[in-house]
Amino acid sequence: MPDLVPSTSATPLTDRVTLPRYPRSAGYDARWTVENQMGPNALWLLEWLAPALSLDTLPPGARVLDLGCGRAMTSVFVAREYGVQVAACDLWIRPEENAARIAEAGVADLVLPVHAEAHDLPFGEGTFDAIVSVDAYQYFGTDDLYLPSLTRLLKPGGRIGVVVPALREEPDGVEPPEHIAPWWEPDFWCFHSPAWWRRHWTRSGAVDVETADWLTDGWREWLLWCEVVAEESSDEWHVRMAGRSAEMLRADRGRSLGFARVVGRHR
């Protein structure tokens, strides 16, 4: 597979971020996704997650929790693409901000913005048919006790699916991989391999793990997105962070960094 890097900054933005394996994501305004991103392209990652989570089999009126939704792009996507009700839950983004975005996207009747911390969710047991989390679960889900408490919100047989930044293999010792050490942040220790996530979820006893895999060439798509954000975003902080991430991904070239997808069915 050739490098997914833009050949020229003169290439139209829509063309740069339209990838064949994400046809649903291509239907969303490229400028909207750039200005509302908070990391890797959440729509691409959600589109990769959706088949493993069987979102297209959910019945009308099904309820989905989007945990750590950020600026609610993923919540809008789930509601529009699958016609289900979504609780767009985030700690960092104010619900009134997301409410305006949701209304502009035409799904205010399907998506409810909620302000909550992941350990203090205001929902009853058995509320949801599915839980999704894209580029957020790694910040709270490595806790050995978290998954059993979260899955109580699922109906019997409901699924939880997450996509997280990941390491291909678990590092030995206490040092990061040497070739990306200059960019390593302490927060990156929440990145784990698909095998680690499979074991972590299995031994919780809360779910039967159905999927724990690696996104082939995910680093290339991550790099492409970082380069686009660094050039196109109006937010200076995101420009700096995207540029730094791009440097790290170029140095790594898929040796260590990528994305893990994990899906489990509630017992």
mmCIF file with all atom_site columns, C-alpha atoms in Angstrom, residues 27-139:
data_model
loop_
_atom_site.group_PDB
_atom_site.id
_atom_site.type_symbol
_atom_site.label_atom_id
_atom_site.label_alt_id
_atom_site.label_comp_id
_atom_site.label_asym_id
_atom_site.label_entity_id
_atom_site.label_seq_id
_atom_site.pdbx_PDB_ins_code
_atom_site.Cartn_x
_atom_site.Cartn_y
_atom_site.Cartn_z
_atom_site.occupancy
_atom_site.B_iso_or_equiv
_atom_site.pdbx_formal_charge
_atom_site.auth_seq_id
_atom_site.auth_comp_id
_atom_site.auth_asym_id
_atom_site.auth_atom_id
_atom_site.pdbx_PDB_model_num
ATOM 1   C CA . GLY A 1 27  ? -20.244 11.831 2.966  1.00 0.00 ? 27  GLY A CA 1
ATOM 2   C CA . TYR A 1 28  ? -19.377 14.316 5.722  1.00 0.00 ? 28  TYR A CA 1
ATOM 3   C CA . ASP A 1 29  ? -17.993 17.788 5.077  1.00 0.00 ? 29  ASP A CA 1
ATOM 4   C CA . ALA A 1 30  ? -14.211 17.646 5.276  1.00 0.00 ? 30  ALA A CA 1
ATOM 5   C CA . ARG A 1 31  ? -13.913 21.119 6.791  1.00 0.00 ? 31  ARG A CA 1
ATOM 6   C CA . TRP A 1 32  ? -16.431 20.151 9.497  1.00 0.00 ? 32  TRP A CA 1
ATOM 7   C CA . THR A 1 33  ? -14.375 17.105 10.451 1.00 0.00 ? 33  THR A CA 1
ATOM 8   C CA . VAL A 1 34  ? -11.143 19.114 10.597 1.00 0.00 ? 34  VAL A CA 1
ATOM 9   C CA . GLU A 1 35  ? -12.581 21.874 12.754 1.00 0.00 ? 35  GLU A CA 1
ATOM 10  C CA . ASN A 1 36  ? -14.291 19.475 15.180 1.00 0.00 ? 36  ASN A CA 1
ATOM 11  C CA . GLN A 1 37  ? -11.552 16.864 15.504 1.00 0.00 ? 37  GLN A CA 1
ATOM 12  C CA . MET A 1 38  ? -9.787  16.222 18.807 1.00 0.00 ? 38  MET A CA 1
ATOM 13  C CA . GLY A 1 39  ? -7.196  13.689 17.638 1.00 0.00 ? 39  GLY A CA 1
ATOM 14  C CA . PRO A 1 40  ? -7.135  10.933 15.007 1.00 0.00 ? 40  PRO A CA 1
ATOM 15  C CA . ASN A 1 41  ? -9.985  10.955 12.497 1.00 0.00 ? 41  ASN A CA 1
ATOM 16  C CA . ALA A 1 42  ? -12.858 9.686  14.653 1.00 0.00 ? 42  ALA A CA 1
ATOM 17  C CA . LEU A 1 43  ? -15.222 9.062  11.736 1.00 0.00 ? 43  LEU A CA 1
ATOM 18  C CA . TRP A 1 44  ? -12.741 6.753  9.996  1.00 0.00 ? 44  TRP A CA 1
ATOM 19  C CA . LEU A 1 45  ? -12.169 4.849  13.225 1.00 0.00 ? 45  LEU A CA 1
ATOM 20  C CA . LEU A 1 46  ? -15.890 4.569  13.958 1.00 0.00 ? 46  LEU A CA 1
ATOM 21  C CA . GLU A 1 47  ? -16.545 3.299  10.446 1.00 0.00 ? 47  GLU A CA 1
ATOM 22  C CA . TRP A 1 48  ? -13.922 0.601  11.047 1.00 0.00 ? 48  TRP A CA 1
ATOM 23  C CA . LEU A 1 49  ? -15.556 -0.279 14.374 1.00 0.00 ? 49  LEU A CA 1
ATOM 24  C CA . ALA A 1 50  ? -19.168 -0.369 13.182 1.00 0.00 ? 50  ALA A CA 1
ATOM 25  C CA . PRO A 1 51  ? -19.223 -3.745 11.354 1.00 0.00 ? 51  PRO A CA 1
ATOM 26  C CA . ALA A 1 52  ? -17.574 -5.587 14.263 1.00 0.00 ? 52  ALA A CA 1
ATOM 27  C CA . LEU A 1 53  ? -20.090 -3.969 16.604 1.00 0.00 ? 53  LEU A CA 1
ATOM 28  C CA . SER A 1 54  ? -22.994 -4.856 14.247 1.00 0.00 ? 54  SER A CA 1
ATOM 29  C CA . LEU A 1 55  ? -24.427 -1.354 14.443 1.00 0.00 ? 55  LEU A CA 1
ATOM 30  C CA . ASP A 1 56  ? -26.395 -1.952 11.251 1.00 0.00 ? 56  ASP A CA 1
ATOM 31  C CA . THR A 1 57  ? -28.410 -4.701 12.985 1.00 0.00 ? 57  THR A CA 1
ATOM 32  C CA . LEU A 1 58  ? -29.716 -2.458 15.766 1.00 0.00 ? 58  LEU A CA 1
ATOM 33  C CA . PRO A 1 59  ? -33.500 -1.992 15.581 1.00 0.00 ? 59  PRO A CA 1
ATOM 34  C CA . PRO A 1 60  ? -35.168 1.413  15.232 1.00 0.00 ? 60  PRO A CA 1
ATOM 35  C CA . GLY A 1 61  ? -35.336 3.075  18.625 1.00 0.00 ? 61  GLY A CA 1
ATOM 36  C CA . ALA A 1 62  ? -32.241 1.302  19.927 1.00 0.00 ? 62  ALA A CA 1
ATOM 37  C CA . ARG A 1 63  ? -30.144 3.324  22.359 1.00 0.00 ? 63  ARG A CA 1
ATOM 38  C CA . VAL A 1 64  ? -26.378 3.794  22.024 1.00 0.00 ? 64  VAL A CA 1
ATOM 39  C CA . LEU A 1 65  ? -23.970 5.402  24.486 1.00 0.00 ? 65  LEU A CA 1
ATOM 40  C CA . ASP A 1 66  ? -21.152 7.311  22.782 1.00 0.00 ? 66  ASP A CA 1
ATOM 41  C CA . LEU A 1 67  ? -18.637 7.543  25.620 1.00 0.00 ? 67  LEU A CA 1
ATOM 42  C CA . GLY A 1 68  ? -16.038 10.293 25.324 1.00 0.00 ? 68  GLY A CA 1
ATOM 43  C CA . CYS A 1 69  ? -17.706 11.717 22.221 1.00 0.00 ? 69  CYS A CA 1
ATOM 44  C CA . GLY A 1 70  ? -15.666 14.923 22.118 1.00 0.00 ? 70  GLY A CA 1
ATOM 45  C CA . ARG A 1 71  ? -17.407 17.395 19.825 1.00 0.00 ? 71  ARG A CA 1
ATOM 46  C CA . ALA A 1 72  ? -20.086 14.799 19.035 1.00 0.00 ? 72  ALA A CA 1
ATOM 47  C CA . MET A 1 73  ? -19.013 14.002 15.475 1.00 0.00 ? 73  MET A CA 1
ATOM 48  C CA . THR A 1 74  ? -19.228 10.274 16.218 1.00 0.00 ? 74  THR A CA 1
ATOM 49  C CA . SER A 1 75  ? -22.635 10.712 17.839 1.00 0.00 ? 75  SER A CA 1
ATOM 50  C CA . VAL A 1 76  ? -23.939 12.503 14.761 1.00 0.00 ? 76  VAL A CA 1
ATOM 51  C CA . PHE A 1 77  ? -22.482 9.742  12.586 1.00 0.00 ? 77  PHE A CA 1
ATOM 52  C CA . VAL A 1 78  ? -24.118 6.926  14.571 1.00 0.00 ? 78  VAL A CA 1
ATOM 53  C CA . ALA A 1 79  ? -27.503 8.669  14.589 1.00 0.00 ? 79  ALA A CA 1
ATOM 54  C CA . ARG A 1 80  ? -27.488 9.575  10.893 1.00 0.00 ? 80  ARG A CA 1
ATOM 55  C CA . GLU A 1 81  ? -26.047 6.331  9.575  1.00 0.00 ? 81  GLU A CA 1
ATOM 56  C CA . TYR A 1 82  ? -27.977 3.880  11.747 1.00 0.00 ? 82  TYR A CA 1
ATOM 57  C CA . GLY A 1 83  ? -31.111 5.762  12.826 1.00 0.00 ? 83  GLY A CA 1
ATOM 58  C CA . VAL A 1 84  ? -30.696 5.078  16.538 1.00 0.00 ? 84  VAL A CA 1
ATOM 59  C CA . GLN A 1 85  ? -30.886 7.226  19.662 1.00 0.00 ? 85  GLN A CA 1
ATOM 60  C CA . VAL A 1 86  ? -27.505 8.332  21.001 1.00 0.00 ? 86  VAL A CA 1
ATOM 61  C CA . ALA A 1 87  ? -26.372 9.675  24.362 1.00 0.00 ? 87  ALA A CA 1
ATOM 62  C CA . ALA A 1 88  ? -23.389 11.869 23.445 1.00 0.00 ? 88  ALA A CA 1
ATOM 63  C CA . CYS A 1 89  ? -21.403 11.783 26.674 1.00 0.00 ? 89  CYS A CA 1
ATOM 64  C CA . ASP A 1 90  ? -18.266 13.844 27.288 1.00 0.00 ? 90  ASP A CA 1
ATOM 65  C CA . LEU A 1 91  ? -16.465 15.547 30.172 1.00 0.00 ? 91  LEU A CA 1
ATOM 66  C CA . TRP A 1 92  ? -14.398 18.160 28.342 1.00 0.00 ? 92  TRP A CA 1
ATOM 67  C CA . ILE A 1 93  ? -16.926 19.639 25.906 1.00 0.00 ? 93  ILE A CA 1
ATOM 68  C CA . ARG A 1 94  ? -19.918 21.517 27.290 1.00 0.00 ? 94  ARG A CA 1
ATOM 69  C CA . PRO A 1 95  ? -23.263 19.946 26.340 1.00 0.00 ? 95  PRO A CA 1
ATOM 70  C CA . GLU A 1 96  ? -24.658 23.228 25.057 1.00 0.00 ? 96  GLU A CA 1
ATOM 71  C CA . GLU A 1 97  ? -21.788 23.413 22.545 1.00 0.00 ? 97  GLU A CA 1
ATOM 72  C CA . ASN A 1 98  ? -22.510 19.900 21.348 1.00 0.00 ? 98  ASN A CA 1
ATOM 73  C CA . ALA A 1 99  ? -26.247 20.596 21.287 1.00 0.00 ? 99  ALA A CA 1
ATOM 74  C CA . ALA A 1 100 ? -25.687 23.364 18.722 1.00 0.00 ? 100 ALA A CA 1
ATOM 75  C CA . ARG A 1 101 ? -23.515 21.078 16.565 1.00 0.00 ? 101 ARG A CA 1
ATOM 76  C CA . ILE A 1 102 ? -26.054 18.259 16.810 1.00 0.00 ? 102 ILE A CA 1
ATOM 77  C CA . ALA A 1 103 ? -28.920 20.563 15.820 1.00 0.00 ? 103 ALA A CA 1
ATOM 78  C CA . GLU A 1 104 ? -26.966 21.919 12.849 1.00 0.00 ? 104 GLU A CA 1
ATOM 79  C CA . ALA A 1 105 ? -26.424 18.318 11.721 1.00 0.00 ? 105 ALA A CA 1
ATOM 80  C CA . GLY A 1 106 ? -30.175 17.725 11.788 1.00 0.00 ? 106 GLY A CA 1
ATOM 81  C CA . VAL A 1 107 ? -30.246 14.992 14.425 1.00 0.00 ? 107 VAL A CA 1
ATOM 82  C CA . ALA A 1 108 ? -31.400 16.856 17.529 1.00 0.00 ? 108 ALA A CA 1
ATOM 83  C CA . ASP A 1 109 ? -34.297 14.411 17.789 1.00 0.00 ? 109 ASP A CA 1
ATOM 84  C CA . LEU A 1 110 ? -31.887 11.474 18.033 1.00 0.00 ? 110 LEU A CA 1
ATOM 85  C CA . VAL A 1 111 ? -28.819 12.724 19.943 1.00 0.00 ? 111 VAL A CA 1
ATOM 86  C CA . LEU A 1 112 ? -28.814 13.919 23.553 1.00 0.00 ? 112 LEU A CA 1
ATOM 87  C CA . PRO A 1 113 ? -25.629 15.684 24.745 1.00 0.00 ? 113 PRO A CA 1
ATOM 88  C CA . VAL A 1 114 ? -24.625 14.706 28.281 1.00 0.00 ? 114 VAL A CA 1
ATOM 89  C CA . HIS A 1 115 ? -21.927 16.160 30.528 1.00 0.00 ? 115 HIS A CA 1
ATOM 90  C CA . ALA A 1 116 ? -20.468 13.396 32.696 1.00 0.00 ? 116 ALA A CA 1
ATOM 91  C CA . GLU A 1 117 ? -17.259 11.774 33.869 1.00 0.00 ? 117 GLU A CA 1
ATOM 92  C CA . ALA A 1 118 ? -16.743 8.183  32.762 1.00 0.00 ? 118 ALA A CA 1
ATOM 93  C CA . HIS A 1 119 ? -16.870 6.861  36.341 1.00 0.00 ? 119 HIS A CA 1
ATOM 94  C CA . ASP A 1 120 ? -20.078 8.747  37.197 1.00 0.00 ? 120 ASP A CA 1
ATOM 95  C CA . LEU A 1 121 ? -22.511 8.166  34.347 1.00 0.00 ? 121 LEU A CA 1
ATOM 96  C CA . PRO A 1 122 ? -26.130 9.230  34.978 1.00 0.00 ? 122 PRO A CA 1
ATOM 97  C CA . PHE A 1 123 ? -27.799 6.163  33.480 1.00 0.00 ? 123 PHE A CA 1
ATOM 98  C CA . GLY A 1 124 ? -29.583 3.143  34.897 1.00 0.00 ? 124 GLY A CA 1
ATOM 99  C CA . GLU A 1 125 ? -28.721 -0.504 34.439 1.00 0.00 ? 125 GLU A CA 1
ATOM 100 C CA . GLY A 1 126 ? -29.747 -2.021 31.131 1.00 0.00 ? 126 GLY A CA 1
ATOM 101 C CA . THR A 1 127 ? -30.253 1.361  29.439 1.00 0.00 ? 127 THR A CA 1
ATOM 102 C CA . PHE A 1 128 ? -28.284 0.776  26.247 1.00 0.00 ? 128 PHE A CA 1
ATOM 103 C CA . ASP A 1 129 ? -28.244 -1.687 23.371 1.00 0.00 ? 129 ASP A CA 1
ATOM 104 C CA . ALA A 1 130 ? -24.633 -0.761 22.550 1.00 0.00 ? 130 ALA A CA 1
ATOM 105 C CA . ILE A 1 131 ? -21.736 1.345  23.808 1.00 0.00 ? 131 ILE A CA 1
ATOM 106 C CA . VAL A 1 132 ? -19.151 2.912  21.510 1.00 0.00 ? 132 VAL A CA 1
ATOM 107 C CA . SER A 1 133 ? -15.996 4.812  22.370 1.00 0.00 ? 133 SER A CA 1
ATOM 108 C CA . VAL A 1 134 ? -13.501 6.195  19.864 1.00 0.00 ? 134 VAL A CA 1
ATOM 109 C CA . ASP A 1 135 ? -10.099 7.550  20.943 1.00 0.00 ? 135 ASP A CA 1
ATOM 110 C CA . ALA A 1 136 ? -11.205 7.939  24.564 1.00 0.00 ? 136 ALA A CA 1
ATOM 111 C CA . TYR A 1 137 ? -11.512 4.588  26.312 1.00 0.00 ? 137 TYR A CA 1
ATOM 112 C CA . GLN A 1 138 ? -7.761  4.297  26.922 1.00 0.00 ? 138 GLN A CA 1
ATOM 113 C CA . TYR A 1 139 ? -7.944  7.198  29.392 1.00 0.00 ? 139 TYR A CA 1
#
